[in-house]
Coordinates of C-alpha atoms in Angstrom, one line a residue:
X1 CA 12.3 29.3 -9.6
X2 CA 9.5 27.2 -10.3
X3 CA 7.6 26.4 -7.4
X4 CA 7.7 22.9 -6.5
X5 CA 4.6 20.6 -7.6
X6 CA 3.8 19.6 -3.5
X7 CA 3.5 23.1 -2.6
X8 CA 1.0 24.3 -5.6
X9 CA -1.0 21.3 -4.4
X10 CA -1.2 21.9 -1.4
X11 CA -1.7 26.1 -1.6
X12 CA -4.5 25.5 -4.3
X13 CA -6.4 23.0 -2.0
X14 CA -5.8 25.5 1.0
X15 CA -7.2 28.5 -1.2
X16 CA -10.1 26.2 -2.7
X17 CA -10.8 25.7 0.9
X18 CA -10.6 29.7 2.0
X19 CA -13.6 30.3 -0.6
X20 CA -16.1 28.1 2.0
X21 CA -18.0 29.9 3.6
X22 CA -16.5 29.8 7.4
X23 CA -17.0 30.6 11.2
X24 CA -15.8 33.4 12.4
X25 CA -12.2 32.7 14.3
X26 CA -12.3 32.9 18.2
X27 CA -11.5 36.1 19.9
X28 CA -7.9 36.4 20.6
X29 CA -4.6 36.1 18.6
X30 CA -5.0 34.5 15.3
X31 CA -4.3 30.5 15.2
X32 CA -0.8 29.7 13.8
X33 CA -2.1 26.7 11.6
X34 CA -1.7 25.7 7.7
X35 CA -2.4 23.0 5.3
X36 CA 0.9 21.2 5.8
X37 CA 0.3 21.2 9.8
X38 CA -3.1 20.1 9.4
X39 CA -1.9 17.1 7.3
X40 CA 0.8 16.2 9.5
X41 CA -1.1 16.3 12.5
X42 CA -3.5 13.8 10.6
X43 CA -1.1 11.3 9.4
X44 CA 0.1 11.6 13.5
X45 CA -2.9 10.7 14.5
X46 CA -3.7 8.2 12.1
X47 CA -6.1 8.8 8.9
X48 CA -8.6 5.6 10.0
X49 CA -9.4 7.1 13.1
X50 CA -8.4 11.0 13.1
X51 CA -11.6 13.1 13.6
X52 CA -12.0 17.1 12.8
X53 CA -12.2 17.9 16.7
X54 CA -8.7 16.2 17.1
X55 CA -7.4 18.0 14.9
X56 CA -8.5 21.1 16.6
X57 CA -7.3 19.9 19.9
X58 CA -3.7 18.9 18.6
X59 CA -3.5 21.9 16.9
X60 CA -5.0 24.5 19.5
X61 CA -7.8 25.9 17.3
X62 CA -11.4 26.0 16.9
X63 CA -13.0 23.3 14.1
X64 CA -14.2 25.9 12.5
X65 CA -10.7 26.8 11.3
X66 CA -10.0 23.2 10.5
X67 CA -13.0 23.4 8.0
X68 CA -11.2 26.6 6.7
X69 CA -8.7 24.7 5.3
X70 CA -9.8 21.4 4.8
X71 CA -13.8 21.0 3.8
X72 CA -14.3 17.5 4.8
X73 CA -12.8 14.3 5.2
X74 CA -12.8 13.1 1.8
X75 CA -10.4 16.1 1.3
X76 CA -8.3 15.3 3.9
X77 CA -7.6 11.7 3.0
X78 CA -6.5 13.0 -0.7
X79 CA -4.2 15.9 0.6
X80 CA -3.0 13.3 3.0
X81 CA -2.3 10.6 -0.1
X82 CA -0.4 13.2 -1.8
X83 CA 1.9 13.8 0.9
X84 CA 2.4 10.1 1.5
X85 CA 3.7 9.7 -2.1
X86 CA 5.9 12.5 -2.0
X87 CA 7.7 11.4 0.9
X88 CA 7.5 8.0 -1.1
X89 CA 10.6 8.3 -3.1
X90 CA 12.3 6.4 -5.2
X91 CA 15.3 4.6 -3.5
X92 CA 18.3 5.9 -4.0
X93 CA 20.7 3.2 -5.5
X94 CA 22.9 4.7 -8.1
X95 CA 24.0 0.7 -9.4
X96 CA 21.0 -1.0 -8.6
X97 CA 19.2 -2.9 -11.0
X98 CA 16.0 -1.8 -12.6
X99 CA 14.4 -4.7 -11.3
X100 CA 15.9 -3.7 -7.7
X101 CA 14.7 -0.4 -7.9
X102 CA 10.8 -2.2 -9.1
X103 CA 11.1 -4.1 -6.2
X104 CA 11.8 -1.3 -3.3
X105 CA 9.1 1.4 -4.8
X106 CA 6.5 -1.4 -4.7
X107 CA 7.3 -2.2 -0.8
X108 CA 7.4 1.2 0.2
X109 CA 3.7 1.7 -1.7
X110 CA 2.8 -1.5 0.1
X111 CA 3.6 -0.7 3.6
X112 CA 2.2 2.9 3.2
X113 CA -1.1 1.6 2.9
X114 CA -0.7 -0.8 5.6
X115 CA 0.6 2.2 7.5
X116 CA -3.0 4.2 5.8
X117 CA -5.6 1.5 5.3
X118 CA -7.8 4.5 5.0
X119 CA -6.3 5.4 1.9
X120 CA -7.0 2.1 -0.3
X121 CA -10.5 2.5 1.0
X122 CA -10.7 6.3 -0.6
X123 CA -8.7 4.8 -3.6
X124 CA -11.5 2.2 -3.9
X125 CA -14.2 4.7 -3.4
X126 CA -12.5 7.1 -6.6
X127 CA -11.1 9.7 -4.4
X128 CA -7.7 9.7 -4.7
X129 CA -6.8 10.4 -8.4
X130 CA -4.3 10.7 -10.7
X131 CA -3.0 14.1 -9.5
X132 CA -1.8 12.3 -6.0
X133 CA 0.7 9.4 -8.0
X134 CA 2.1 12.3 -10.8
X135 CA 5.3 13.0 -9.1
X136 CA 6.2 9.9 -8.2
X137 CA 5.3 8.3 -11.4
X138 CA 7.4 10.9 -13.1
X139 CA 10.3 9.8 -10.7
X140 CA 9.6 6.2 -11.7
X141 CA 9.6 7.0 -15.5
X142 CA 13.3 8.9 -14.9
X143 CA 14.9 6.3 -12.6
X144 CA 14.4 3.5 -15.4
X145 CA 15.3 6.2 -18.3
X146 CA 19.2 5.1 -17.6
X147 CA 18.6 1.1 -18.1
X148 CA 17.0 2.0 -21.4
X149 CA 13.3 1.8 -20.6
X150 CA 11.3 4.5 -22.7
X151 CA 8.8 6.4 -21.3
X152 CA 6.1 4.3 -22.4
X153 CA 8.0 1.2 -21.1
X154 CA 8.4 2.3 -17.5
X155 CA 4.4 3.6 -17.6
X156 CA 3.9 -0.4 -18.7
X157 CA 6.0 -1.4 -16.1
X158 CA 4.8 1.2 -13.0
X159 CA 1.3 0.1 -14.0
X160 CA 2.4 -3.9 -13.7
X161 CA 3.8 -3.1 -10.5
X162 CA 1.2 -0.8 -9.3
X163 CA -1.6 -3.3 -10.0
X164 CA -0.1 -6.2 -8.3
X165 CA 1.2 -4.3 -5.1
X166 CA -2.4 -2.2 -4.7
X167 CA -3.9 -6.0 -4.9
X168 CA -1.7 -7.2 -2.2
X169 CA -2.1 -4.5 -0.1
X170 CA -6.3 -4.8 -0.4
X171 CA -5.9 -8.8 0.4
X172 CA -3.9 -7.7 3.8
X173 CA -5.8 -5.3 4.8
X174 CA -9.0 -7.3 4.7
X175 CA -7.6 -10.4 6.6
X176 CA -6.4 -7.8 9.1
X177 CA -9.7 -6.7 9.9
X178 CA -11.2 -9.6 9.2
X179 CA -8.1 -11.1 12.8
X180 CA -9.8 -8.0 14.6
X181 CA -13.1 -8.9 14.1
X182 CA -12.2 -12.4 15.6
X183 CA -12.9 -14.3 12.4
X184 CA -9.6 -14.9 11.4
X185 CA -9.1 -16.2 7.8
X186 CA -7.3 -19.7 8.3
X187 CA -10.2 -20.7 11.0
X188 CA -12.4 -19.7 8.8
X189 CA -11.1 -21.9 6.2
X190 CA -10.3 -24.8 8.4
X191 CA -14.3 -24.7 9.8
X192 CA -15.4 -24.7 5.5
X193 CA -13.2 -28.0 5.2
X194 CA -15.2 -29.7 7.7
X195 CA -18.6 -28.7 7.2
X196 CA -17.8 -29.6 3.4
X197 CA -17.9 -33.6 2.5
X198 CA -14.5 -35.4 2.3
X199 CA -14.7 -35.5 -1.5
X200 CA -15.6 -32.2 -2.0
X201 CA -12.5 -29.5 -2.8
X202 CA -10.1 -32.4 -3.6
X203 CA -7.5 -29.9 -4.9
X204 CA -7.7 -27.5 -2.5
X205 CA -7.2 -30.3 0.5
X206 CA -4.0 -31.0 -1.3
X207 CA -2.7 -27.8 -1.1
X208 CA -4.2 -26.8 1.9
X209 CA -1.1 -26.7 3.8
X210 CA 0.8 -24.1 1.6
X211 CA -2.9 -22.8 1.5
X212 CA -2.6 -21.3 5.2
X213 CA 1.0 -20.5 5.4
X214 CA 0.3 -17.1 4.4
X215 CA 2.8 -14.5 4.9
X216 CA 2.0 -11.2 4.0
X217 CA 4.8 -10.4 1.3
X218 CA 3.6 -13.7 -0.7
X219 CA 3.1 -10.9 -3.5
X220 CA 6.9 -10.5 -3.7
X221 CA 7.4 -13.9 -5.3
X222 CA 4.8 -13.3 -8.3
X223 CA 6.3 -9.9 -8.6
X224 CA 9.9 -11.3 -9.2
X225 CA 8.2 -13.6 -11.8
X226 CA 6.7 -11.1 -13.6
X227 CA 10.1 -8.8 -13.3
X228 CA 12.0 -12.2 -14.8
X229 CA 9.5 -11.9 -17.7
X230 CA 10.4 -8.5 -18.3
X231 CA 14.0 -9.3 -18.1
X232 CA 13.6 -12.1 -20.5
X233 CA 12.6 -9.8 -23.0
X234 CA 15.2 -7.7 -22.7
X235 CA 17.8 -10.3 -23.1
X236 CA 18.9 -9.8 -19.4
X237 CA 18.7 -12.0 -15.9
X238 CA 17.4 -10.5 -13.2
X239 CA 20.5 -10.5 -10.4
X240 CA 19.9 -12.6 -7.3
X241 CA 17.2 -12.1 -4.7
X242 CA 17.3 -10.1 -1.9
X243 CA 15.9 -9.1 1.5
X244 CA 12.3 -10.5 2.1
X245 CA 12.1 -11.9 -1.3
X246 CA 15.0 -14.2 -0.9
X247 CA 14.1 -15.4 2.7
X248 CA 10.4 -16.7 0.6
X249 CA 11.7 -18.1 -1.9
X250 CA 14.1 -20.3 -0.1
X251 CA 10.9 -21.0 2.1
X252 CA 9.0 -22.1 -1.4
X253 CA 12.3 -24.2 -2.3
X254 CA 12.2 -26.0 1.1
X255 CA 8.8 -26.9 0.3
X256 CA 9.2 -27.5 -3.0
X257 CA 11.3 -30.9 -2.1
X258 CA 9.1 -32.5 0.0
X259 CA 7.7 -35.5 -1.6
X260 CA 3.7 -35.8 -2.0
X261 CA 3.4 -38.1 1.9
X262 CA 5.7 -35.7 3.6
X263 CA 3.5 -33.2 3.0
X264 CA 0.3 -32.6 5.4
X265 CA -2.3 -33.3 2.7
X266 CA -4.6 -34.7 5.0
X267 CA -6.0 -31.7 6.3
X268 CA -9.9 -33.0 6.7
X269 CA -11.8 -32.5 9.7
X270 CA -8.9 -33.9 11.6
X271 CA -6.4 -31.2 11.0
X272 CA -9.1 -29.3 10.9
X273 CA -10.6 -28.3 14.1

């Protein structure tokens, strides 16, 4: 049998490791340790803040056996990606919709990197490459084989989906950090509306309202659009929302029919302090 795709991964990286040069082991019984449990023990400690010498501690070893097995951080965050999209499967729905199925793989991507916001900074720094998305991509490209997408089609589409879920998941991340910094985003825009002149950002004043009632899965509602387009093309209707994108857009419908005065266009440096 062939050996599965996770483990070669994981045993080449672990013997690409061994050729290192390395400190000699501490006197005594061998450490039980491996790749896998030096992942796990990672992604339990979380991959912003884990450091080698937790590891070691967790784990009951020396950091120079770490280092036998991993040879730095960068290395690390990759083997840790990979194992992140393998248990990132696609969801098992035997008469969902393609659509459906879209929509589920790109919020499970999405809330592993808010999970790892470590990883989209390695992904934006070129370090975690193709070789960490091939097995679920080739998952992606099988689960839409049965509602007649080609190969090529479902790359077109994992790409789409990819591009606008990565996006969203960059956009969070930063007005996370920029909360725990204490400058949080909507103060920040409220303060630029008052140091600004009344007449200046005319359009954005008018939509300023919708402007800070941001909710993290906005992304979900541009997604379905671009799903819809898909659909279109295909001579098909996408079937009716569900979950979190249902709840938003019956939020943007409720909004949606309130007339110009009822909404809170005047957001100057009244509203705005």
């Amino acid at each position: 049998m062939r050996p599965r795709a996770s483990s070669l991964a994981l045993k080449q990286a672990a013997a690409a490791a061994q050729q290192q040069p390395a400190a000699q082991p501490r006197p005594g019984r061998p450490p039980s340790v491996s790749t896998q449990a030096i992942i796990e023990a990672a992604l339990d400690i979380g991959l912003d803040k884990v450091s080698f010498r937790q590891l070691a501690e967790r784990l009951d070893v020396n950091v120079a056996t770490i280092y036998r097995y991993v040879r730095n951080r960068a290395e690390l965050l990759r083997l840790a990606a990979f194992q992140l999209t393998l248990n990132r499967r696609m969801p098992e729905a035997a008469h969902a919709h393609w659509s459906q199925l879209a929509m589920r793989y790109a919020e499970e991507m999405f809330e592993s990197f808010l999970k790892e916001p470590e990883l989209v900074a390695e992904l934006l720094r070129g370090g975690i490459g193709p070789h960490v998305e091939i097995d679920v991509l080739d998952q992606f490209l099988g689960a839409m084989a049965p509602h007649g997408f080609t190969p090529e089609e479902a790359l077109v589409l994992h790409r789409a989906v990819g591009t606008i879920t990565i996006g969203a998941a960059t956009g969070v991340i930063a007005l996370r950090n920029r909360e725990a910094a204490g400058k949080p985003w909507h103060v920040e825009i409220r303060r630029t509306l008052v140091e600004r002149a009344d007449a200046d950002l005319p359009n954005v004043r008018r939509a300023i309202s919708a402007y800070l009632e941001y909710d993290e899965w906005h992304w979900l509602q541009p997604l379905h659009q671009m799903l819809a387009g898909i659909a279109a093309e295909r001579g098909e209707e996408l079937p009716p929302p569900q979950r979190r994108l249902a709840r938003l857009l019956s939020v943007t419908a409720k909004a949606a029919v309130l007339s110009p005065k009822e909404q809170p266009a005047k957001t100057g440096k009244r509203n705005a302090g």
